[in-house]
């Protein structure tokens, strides 16, 4: 992302009010939908009596979230609005901690948990994840590398945690 590229994106959304509204809805509410669906998955796995899958669905995302949080604190890279001197489309005041995107890591490890339980729900959650990471980049709060690193980090840990162990 460059400053001129973001300014073009910003101009586009500022001149298309309905699309800007849609971007804000995706940015703000899809992560909440994921946050609500994940406990629902855990409850389903617990009630269904599948203890091994319940434990995996609890532990693998927790470890991934903790690892992503620690990794980004150590790296502490600047966000686009800090480095480029831009005003993000959606207000964000966090300083640093941009790489990897924790939203991206979270949604994709949860998607991996859903995928392990049900392919169709997993695919739907991956689609939601792609909308979330797209909104983070378009809003100017993450670089493409931030969200892609979160995605790759979670998919790799998800493959290891859900399918290899």
JSON list of N, CA and C in Angstrom, two decimals, residues 36-91:
[
{"chain": "A", "resi": 36, "resn": "UNK", "atom": "N", "xyz": [-19.09, -14.54, 17.93]},
{"chain": "A", "resi": 36, "resn": "UNK", "atom": "CA", "xyz": [-20.28, -15.21, 18.45]},
{"chain": "A", "resi": 36, "resn": "UNK", "atom": "C", "xyz": [-20.35, -16.66, 17.94]},
{"chain": "A", "resi": 37, "resn": "UNK", "atom": "N", "xyz": [-19.94, -16.88, 16.71]},
{"chain": "A", "resi": 37, "resn": "UNK", "atom": "CA", "xyz": [-20.04, -18.22, 16.14]},
{"chain": "A", "resi": 37, "resn": "UNK", "atom": "C", "xyz": [-19.05, -19.20, 16.76]},
{"chain": "A", "resi": 38, "resn": "UNK", "atom": "N", "xyz": [-17.90, -18.71, 17.19]},
{"chain": "A", "resi": 38, "resn": "UNK", "atom": "CA", "xyz": [-16.89, -19.60, 17.75]},
{"chain": "A", "resi": 38, "resn": "UNK", "atom": "C", "xyz": [-17.37, -20.26, 19.05]},
{"chain": "A", "resi": 39, "resn": "UNK", "atom": "N", "xyz": [-17.90, -19.51, 20.02]},
{"chain": "A", "resi": 39, "resn": "UNK", "atom": "CA", "xyz": [-18.44, -20.21, 21.20]},
{"chain": "A", "resi": 39, "resn": "UNK", "atom": "C", "xyz": [-19.58, -21.16, 20.84]},
{"chain": "A", "resi": 40, "resn": "UNK", "atom": "N", "xyz": [-20.37, -20.81, 19.82]},
{"chain": "A", "resi": 40, "resn": "UNK", "atom": "CA", "xyz": [-21.43, -21.72, 19.38]},
{"chain": "A", "resi": 40, "resn": "UNK", "atom": "C", "xyz": [-20.84, -23.04, 18.88]},
{"chain": "A", "resi": 41, "resn": "UNK", "atom": "N", "xyz": [-19.72, -22.96, 18.16]},
{"chain": "A", "resi": 41, "resn": "UNK", "atom": "CA", "xyz": [-19.04, -24.17, 17.72]},
{"chain": "A", "resi": 41, "resn": "UNK", "atom": "C", "xyz": [-18.55, -24.98, 18.92]},
{"chain": "A", "resi": 42, "resn": "UNK", "atom": "N", "xyz": [-17.95, -24.30, 19.88]},
{"chain": "A", "resi": 42, "resn": "UNK", "atom": "CA", "xyz": [-17.46, -25.00, 21.07]},
{"chain": "A", "resi": 42, "resn": "UNK", "atom": "C", "xyz": [-18.60, -25.68, 21.83]},
{"chain": "A", "resi": 43, "resn": "UNK", "atom": "N", "xyz": [-19.72, -25.00, 21.96]},
{"chain": "A", "resi": 43, "resn": "UNK", "atom": "CA", "xyz": [-20.88, -25.59, 22.65]},
{"chain": "A", "resi": 43, "resn": "UNK", "atom": "C", "xyz": [-21.37, -26.81, 21.88]},
{"chain": "A", "resi": 44, "resn": "UNK", "atom": "N", "xyz": [-21.45, -26.69, 20.57]},
{"chain": "A", "resi": 44, "resn": "UNK", "atom": "CA", "xyz": [-21.89, -27.82, 19.74]},
{"chain": "A", "resi": 44, "resn": "UNK", "atom": "C", "xyz": [-20.96, -29.02, 19.94]},
{"chain": "A", "resi": 45, "resn": "UNK", "atom": "N", "xyz": [-19.65, -28.78, 19.90]},
{"chain": "A", "resi": 45, "resn": "UNK", "atom": "CA", "xyz": [-18.70, -29.89, 20.05]},
{"chain": "A", "resi": 45, "resn": "UNK", "atom": "C", "xyz": [-18.78, -30.49, 21.45]},
{"chain": "A", "resi": 46, "resn": "UNK", "atom": "N", "xyz": [-18.97, -29.67, 22.45]},
{"chain": "A", "resi": 46, "resn": "UNK", "atom": "CA", "xyz": [-19.08, -30.16, 23.83]},
{"chain": "A", "resi": 46, "resn": "UNK", "atom": "C", "xyz": [-20.33, -31.02, 24.00]},
{"chain": "A", "resi": 47, "resn": "UNK", "atom": "N", "xyz": [-21.46, -30.50, 23.52]},
{"chain": "A", "resi": 47, "resn": "UNK", "atom": "CA", "xyz": [-22.74, -31.20, 23.66]},
{"chain": "A", "resi": 47, "resn": "UNK", "atom": "C", "xyz": [-22.75, -32.49, 22.84]},
{"chain": "A", "resi": 48, "resn": "UNK", "atom": "N", "xyz": [-22.09, -32.48, 21.69]},
{"chain": "A", "resi": 48, "resn": "UNK", "atom": "CA", "xyz": [-22.08, -33.68, 20.84]},
{"chain": "A", "resi": 48, "resn": "UNK", "atom": "C", "xyz": [-21.24, -34.80, 21.44]},
{"chain": "A", "resi": 49, "resn": "UNK", "atom": "N", "xyz": [-20.47, -34.49, 22.47]},
{"chain": "A", "resi": 49, "resn": "UNK", "atom": "CA", "xyz": [-19.69, -35.51, 23.14]},
{"chain": "A", "resi": 49, "resn": "UNK", "atom": "C", "xyz": [-18.37, -35.86, 22.50]},
{"chain": "A", "resi": 50, "resn": "UNK", "atom": "N", "xyz": [-17.98, -35.08, 21.49]},
{"chain": "A", "resi": 50, "resn": "UNK", "atom": "CA", "xyz": [-16.71, -35.34, 20.82]},
{"chain": "A", "resi": 50, "resn": "UNK", "atom": "C", "xyz": [-15.60, -34.60, 21.57]},
{"chain": "A", "resi": 51, "resn": "UNK", "atom": "N", "xyz": [-15.09, -35.25, 22.61]},
{"chain": "A", "resi": 51, "resn": "UNK", "atom": "CA", "xyz": [-14.14, -34.60, 23.52]},
{"chain": "A", "resi": 51, "resn": "UNK", "atom": "C", "xyz": [-12.86, -34.18, 22.81]},
{"chain": "A", "resi": 52, "resn": "UNK", "atom": "N", "xyz": [-12.33, -35.03, 21.93]},
{"chain": "A", "resi": 52, "resn": "UNK", "atom": "CA", "xyz": [-11.07, -34.72, 21.25]},
{"chain": "A", "resi": 52, "resn": "UNK", "atom": "C", "xyz": [-11.21, -33.48, 20.36]},
{"chain": "A", "resi": 53, "resn": "UNK", "atom": "N", "xyz": [-12.30, -33.42, 19.59]},
{"chain": "A", "resi": 53, "resn": "UNK", "atom": "CA", "xyz": [-12.52, -32.26, 18.72]},
{"chain": "A", "resi": 53, "resn": "UNK", "atom": "C", "xyz": [-12.80, -31.00, 19.52]},
{"chain": "A", "resi": 54, "resn": "UNK", "atom": "N", "xyz": [-13.51, -31.15, 20.64]},
{"chain": "A", "resi": 54, "resn": "UNK", "atom": "CA", "xyz": [-13.76, -30.00, 21.51]},
{"chain": "A", "resi": 54, "resn": "UNK", "atom": "C", "xyz": [-12.44, -29.44, 22.03]},
{"chain": "A", "resi": 55, "resn": "UNK", "atom": "N", "xyz": [-11.57, -30.30, 22.52]},
{"chain": "A", "resi": 55, "resn": "UNK", "atom": "CA", "xyz": [-10.28, -29.86, 23.06]},
{"chain": "A", "resi": 55, "resn": "UNK", "atom": "C", "xyz": [-9.44, -29.21, 21.97]},
{"chain": "A", "resi": 56, "resn": "UNK", "atom": "N", "xyz": [-9.40, -29.82, 20.79]},
{"chain": "A", "resi": 56, "resn": "UNK", "atom": "CA", "xyz": [-8.64, -29.21, 19.68]},
{"chain": "A", "resi": 56, "resn": "UNK", "atom": "C", "xyz": [-9.21, -27.85, 19.32]},
{"chain": "A", "resi": 57, "resn": "UNK", "atom": "N", "xyz": [-10.54, -27.75, 19.23]},
{"chain": "A", "resi": 57, "resn": "UNK", "atom": "CA", "xyz": [-11.18, -26.48, 18.85]},
{"chain": "A", "resi": 57, "resn": "UNK", "atom": "C", "xyz": [-10.99, -25.40, 19.92]},
{"chain": "A", "resi": 58, "resn": "UNK", "atom": "N", "xyz": [-10.69, -25.81, 21.13]},
{"chain": "A", "resi": 58, "resn": "UNK", "atom": "CA", "xyz": [-10.42, -24.86, 22.20]},
{"chain": "A", "resi": 58, "resn": "UNK", "atom": "C", "xyz": [-8.93, -24.49, 22.25]},
{"chain": "A", "resi": 59, "resn": "UNK", "atom": "N", "xyz": [-8.06, -25.48, 22.18]},
{"chain": "A", "resi": 59, "resn": "UNK", "atom": "CA", "xyz": [-6.63, -25.27, 22.40]},
{"chain": "A", "resi": 59, "resn": "UNK", "atom": "C", "xyz": [-5.93, -24.68, 21.17]},
{"chain": "A", "resi": 60, "resn": "UNK", "atom": "N", "xyz": [-6.19, -25.20, 19.99]},
{"chain": "A", "resi": 60, "resn": "UNK", "atom": "CA", "xyz": [-5.47, -24.74, 18.79]},
{"chain": "A", "resi": 60, "resn": "UNK", "atom": "C", "xyz": [-5.71, -23.24, 18.54]},
{"chain": "A", "resi": 61, "resn": "UNK", "atom": "N", "xyz": [-6.95, -22.76, 18.55]},
{"chain": "A", "resi": 61, "resn": "UNK", "atom": "CA", "xyz": [-7.14, -21.30, 18.40]},
{"chain": "A", "resi": 61, "resn": "UNK", "atom": "C", "xyz": [-6.52, -20.49, 19.53]},
{"chain": "A", "resi": 62, "resn": "UNK", "atom": "N", "xyz": [-6.58, -20.98, 20.76]},
{"chain": "A", "resi": 62, "resn": "UNK", "atom": "CA", "xyz": [-5.99, -20.25, 21.89]},
{"chain": "A", "resi": 62, "resn": "UNK", "atom": "C", "xyz": [-4.49, -20.11, 21.72]},
{"chain": "A", "resi": 63, "resn": "UNK", "atom": "N", "xyz": [-3.83, -21.19, 21.34]},
{"chain": "A", "resi": 63, "resn": "UNK", "atom": "CA", "xyz": [-2.38, -21.15, 21.12]},
{"chain": "A", "resi": 63, "resn": "UNK", "atom": "C", "xyz": [-2.04, -20.23, 19.95]},
{"chain": "A", "resi": 64, "resn": "UNK", "atom": "N", "xyz": [-2.82, -20.32, 18.89]},
{"chain": "A", "resi": 64, "resn": "UNK", "atom": "CA", "xyz": [-2.58, -19.48, 17.71]},
{"chain": "A", "resi": 64, "resn": "UNK", "atom": "C", "xyz": [-2.75, -18.01, 18.05]},
{"chain": "A", "resi": 65, "resn": "UNK", "atom": "N", "xyz": [-3.82, -17.67, 18.76]},
{"chain": "A", "resi": 65, "resn": "UNK", "atom": "CA", "xyz": [-4.08, -16.29, 19.15]},
{"chain": "A", "resi": 65, "resn": "UNK", "atom": "C", "xyz": [-2.94, -15.76, 20.02]},
{"chain": "A", "resi": 66, "resn": "UNK", "atom": "N", "xyz": [-2.52, -16.56, 21.00]},
{"chain": "A", "resi": 66, "resn": "UNK", "atom": "CA", "xyz": [-1.43, -16.15, 21.89]},
{"chain": "A", "resi": 66, "resn": "UNK", "atom": "C", "xyz": [-0.13, -15.97, 21.12]},
{"chain": "A", "resi": 67, "resn": "UNK", "atom": "N", "xyz": [0.17, -16.90, 20.22]},
{"chain": "A", "resi": 67, "resn": "UNK", "atom": "CA", "xyz": [1.40, -16.82, 19.43]},
{"chain": "A", "resi": 67, "resn": "UNK", "atom": "C", "xyz": [1.39, -15.60, 18.51]},
{"chain": "A", "resi": 68, "resn": "UNK", "atom": "N", "xyz": [0.26, -15.34, 17.86]},
{"chain": "A", "resi": 68, "resn": "UNK", "atom": "CA", "xyz": [0.15, -14.17, 16.98]},
{"chain": "A", "resi": 68, "resn": "UNK", "atom": "C", "xyz": [0.29, -12.88, 17.78]},
{"chain": "A", "resi": 69, "resn": "UNK", "atom": "N", "xyz": [-0.31, -12.83, 18.95]},
{"chain": "A", "resi": 69, "resn": "UNK", "atom": "CA", "xyz": [-0.22, -11.65, 19.82]},
{"chain": "A", "resi": 69, "resn": "UNK", "atom": "C", "xyz": [1.22, -11.40, 20.24]},
{"chain": "A", "resi": 70, "resn": "UNK", "atom": "N", "xyz": [1.91, -12.45, 20.66]},
{"chain": "A", "resi": 70, "resn": "UNK", "atom": "CA", "xyz": [3.30, -12.33, 21.08]},
{"chain": "A", "resi": 70, "resn": "UNK", "atom": "C", "xyz": [4.19, -11.92, 19.91]},
{"chain": "A", "resi": 71, "resn": "UNK", "atom": "N", "xyz": [4.00, -12.58, 18.77]},
{"chain": "A", "resi": 71, "resn": "UNK", "atom": "CA", "xyz": [4.81, -12.31, 17.58]},
{"chain": "A", "resi": 71, "resn": "UNK", "atom": "C", "xyz": [4.67, -10.86, 17.14]},
{"chain": "A", "resi": 72, "resn": "UNK", "atom": "N", "xyz": [3.45, -10.36, 17.10]},
{"chain": "A", "resi": 72, "resn": "UNK", "atom": "CA", "xyz": [3.25, -8.98, 16.64]},
{"chain": "A", "resi": 72, "resn": "UNK", "atom": "C", "xyz": [3.75, -7.96, 17.64]},
{"chain": "A", "resi": 73, "resn": "UNK", "atom": "N", "xyz": [3.74, -8.31, 18.93]},
{"chain": "A", "resi": 73, "resn": "UNK", "atom": "CA", "xyz": [4.31, -7.41, 19.95]},
{"chain": "A", "resi": 73, "resn": "UNK", "atom": "C", "xyz": [5.82, -7.32, 19.80]},
{"chain": "A", "resi": 74, "resn": "UNK", "atom": "N", "xyz": [6.44, -8.44, 19.47]},
{"chain": "A", "resi": 74, "resn": "UNK", "atom": "CA", "xyz": [7.90, -8.46, 19.28]},
{"chain": "A", "resi": 74, "resn": "UNK", "atom": "C", "xyz": [8.29, -7.71, 18.01]},
{"chain": "A", "resi": 75, "resn": "UNK", "atom": "N", "xyz": [7.58, -7.97, 16.92]},
{"chain": "A", "resi": 75, "resn": "UNK", "atom": "CA", "xyz": [7.86, -7.29, 15.64]},
{"chain": "A", "resi": 75, "resn": "UNK", "atom": "C", "xyz": [7.51, -5.81, 15.74]},
{"chain": "A", "resi": 76, "resn": "UNK", "atom": "N", "xyz": [6.33, -5.51, 16.27]},
{"chain": "A", "resi": 76, "resn": "UNK", "atom": "CA", "xyz": [5.85, -4.14, 16.49]},
{"chain": "A", "resi": 76, "resn": "UNK", "atom": "C", "xyz": [6.00, -3.23, 15.28]},
{"chain": "A", "resi": 77, "resn": "UNK", "atom": "N", "xyz": [5.55, -3.70, 14.12]},
{"chain": "A", "resi": 77, "resn": "UNK", "atom": "CA", "xyz": [5.66, -2.88, 12.92]},
{"chain": "A", "resi": 77, "resn": "UNK", "atom": "C", "xyz": [4.55, -1.82, 12.86]},
{"chain": "A", "resi": 78, "resn": "UNK", "atom": "N", "xyz": [4.86, -0.74, 12.19]},
{"chain": "A", "resi": 78, "resn": "UNK", "atom": "CA", "xyz": [3.92, 0.38, 12.08]},
{"chain": "A", "resi": 78, "resn": "UNK", "atom": "C", "xyz": [2.74, 0.02, 11.18]},
{"chain": "A", "resi": 79, "resn": "UNK", "atom": "N", "xyz": [1.63, 0.66, 11.47]},
{"chain": "A", "resi": 79, "resn": "UNK", "atom": "CA", "xyz": [0.43, 0.52, 10.65]},
{"chain": "A", "resi": 79, "resn": "UNK", "atom": "C", "xyz": [0.50, 1.52, 9.50]},
{"chain": "A", "resi": 80, "resn": "UNK", "atom": "N", "xyz": [-0.27, 1.29, 8.43]},
{"chain": "A", "resi": 80, "resn": "UNK", "atom": "CA", "xyz": [-0.21, 2.21, 7.29]},
{"chain": "A", "resi": 80, "resn": "UNK", "atom": "C", "xyz": [-0.46, 3.67, 7.67]},
{"chain": "A", "resi": 81, "resn": "UNK", "atom": "N", "xyz": [-1.42, 3.92, 8.54]},
{"chain": "A", "resi": 81, "resn": "UNK", "atom": "CA", "xyz": [-1.71, 5.31, 8.90]},
{"chain": "A", "resi": 81, "resn": "UNK", "atom": "C", "xyz": [-0.58, 5.96, 9.69]},
{"chain": "A", "resi": 82, "resn": "UNK", "atom": "N", "xyz": [0.24, 5.17, 10.35]},
{"chain": "A", "resi": 82, "resn": "UNK", "atom": "CA", "xyz": [1.40, 5.72, 11.04]},
{"chain": "A", "resi": 82, "resn": "UNK", "atom": "C", "xyz": [2.53, 6.00, 10.05]},
{"chain": "A", "resi": 83, "resn": "UNK", "atom": "N", "xyz": [2.83, 5.02, 9.24]},
{"chain": "A", "resi": 83, "resn": "UNK", "atom": "CA", "xyz": [3.98, 5.09, 8.35]},
{"chain": "A", "resi": 83, "resn": "UNK", "atom": "C", "xyz": [3.75, 6.04, 7.18]},
{"chain": "A", "resi": 84, "resn": "UNK", "atom": "N", "xyz": [2.53, 6.02, 6.63]},
{"chain": "A", "resi": 84, "resn": "UNK", "atom": "CA", "xyz": [2.24, 6.82, 5.44]},
{"chain": "A", "resi": 84, "resn": "UNK", "atom": "C", "xyz": [1.65, 8.19, 5.76]},
{"chain": "A", "resi": 85, "resn": "UNK", "atom": "N", "xyz": [1.29, 8.41, 7.01]},
{"chain": "A", "resi": 85, "resn": "UNK", "atom": "CA", "xyz": [0.68, 9.69, 7.38]},
{"chain": "A", "resi": 85, "resn": "UNK", "atom": "C", "xyz": [-0.69, 9.89, 6.77]},
{"chain": "A", "resi": 86, "resn": "UNK", "atom": "N", "xyz": [-1.48, 8.82, 6.72]},
{"chain": "A", "resi": 86, "resn": "UNK", "atom": "CA", "xyz": [-2.83, 8.88, 6.16]},
{"chain": "A", "resi": 86, "resn": "UNK", "atom": "C", "xyz": [-3.86, 8.83, 7.29]},
{"chain": "A", "resi": 87, "resn": "UNK", "atom": "N", "xyz": [-5.06, 9.22, 6.96]},
{"chain": "A", "resi": 87, "resn": "UNK", "atom": "CA", "xyz": [-6.17, 9.08, 7.91]},
{"chain": "A", "resi": 87, "resn": "UNK", "atom": "C", "xyz": [-6.95, 7.85, 7.47]},
{"chain": "A", "resi": 88, "resn": "UNK", "atom": "N", "xyz": [-6.99, 6.80, 8.34]},
{"chain": "A", "resi": 88, "resn": "UNK", "atom": "CA", "xyz": [-7.72, 5.60, 7.93]},
{"chain": "A", "resi": 88, "resn": "UNK", "atom": "C", "xyz": [-9.20, 5.89, 7.71]},
{"chain": "A", "resi": 89, "resn": "UNK", "atom": "N", "xyz": [-9.81, 5.13, 6.84]},
{"chain": "A", "resi": 89, "resn": "UNK", "atom": "CA", "xyz": [-11.24, 5.32, 6.57]},
{"chain": "A", "resi": 89, "resn": "UNK", "atom": "C", "xyz": [-12.08, 5.05, 7.81]},
{"chain": "A", "resi": 90, "resn": "UNK", "atom": "N", "xyz": [-11.63, 4.13, 8.63]},
{"chain": "A", "resi": 90, "resn": "UNK", "atom": "CA", "xyz": [-12.31, 3.82, 9.88]},
{"chain": "A", "resi": 90, "resn": "UNK", "atom": "C", "xyz": [-11.31, 4.09, 11.00]},
{"chain": "A", "resi": 91, "resn": "UNK", "atom": "N", "xyz": [-11.69, 4.95, 11.92]},
{"chain": "A", "resi": 91, "resn": "UNK", "atom": "CA", "xyz": [-10.78, 5.42, 12.96]},
{"chain": "A", "resi": 91, "resn": "UNK", "atom": "C", "xyz": [-10.16, 4.28, 13.73]}
]
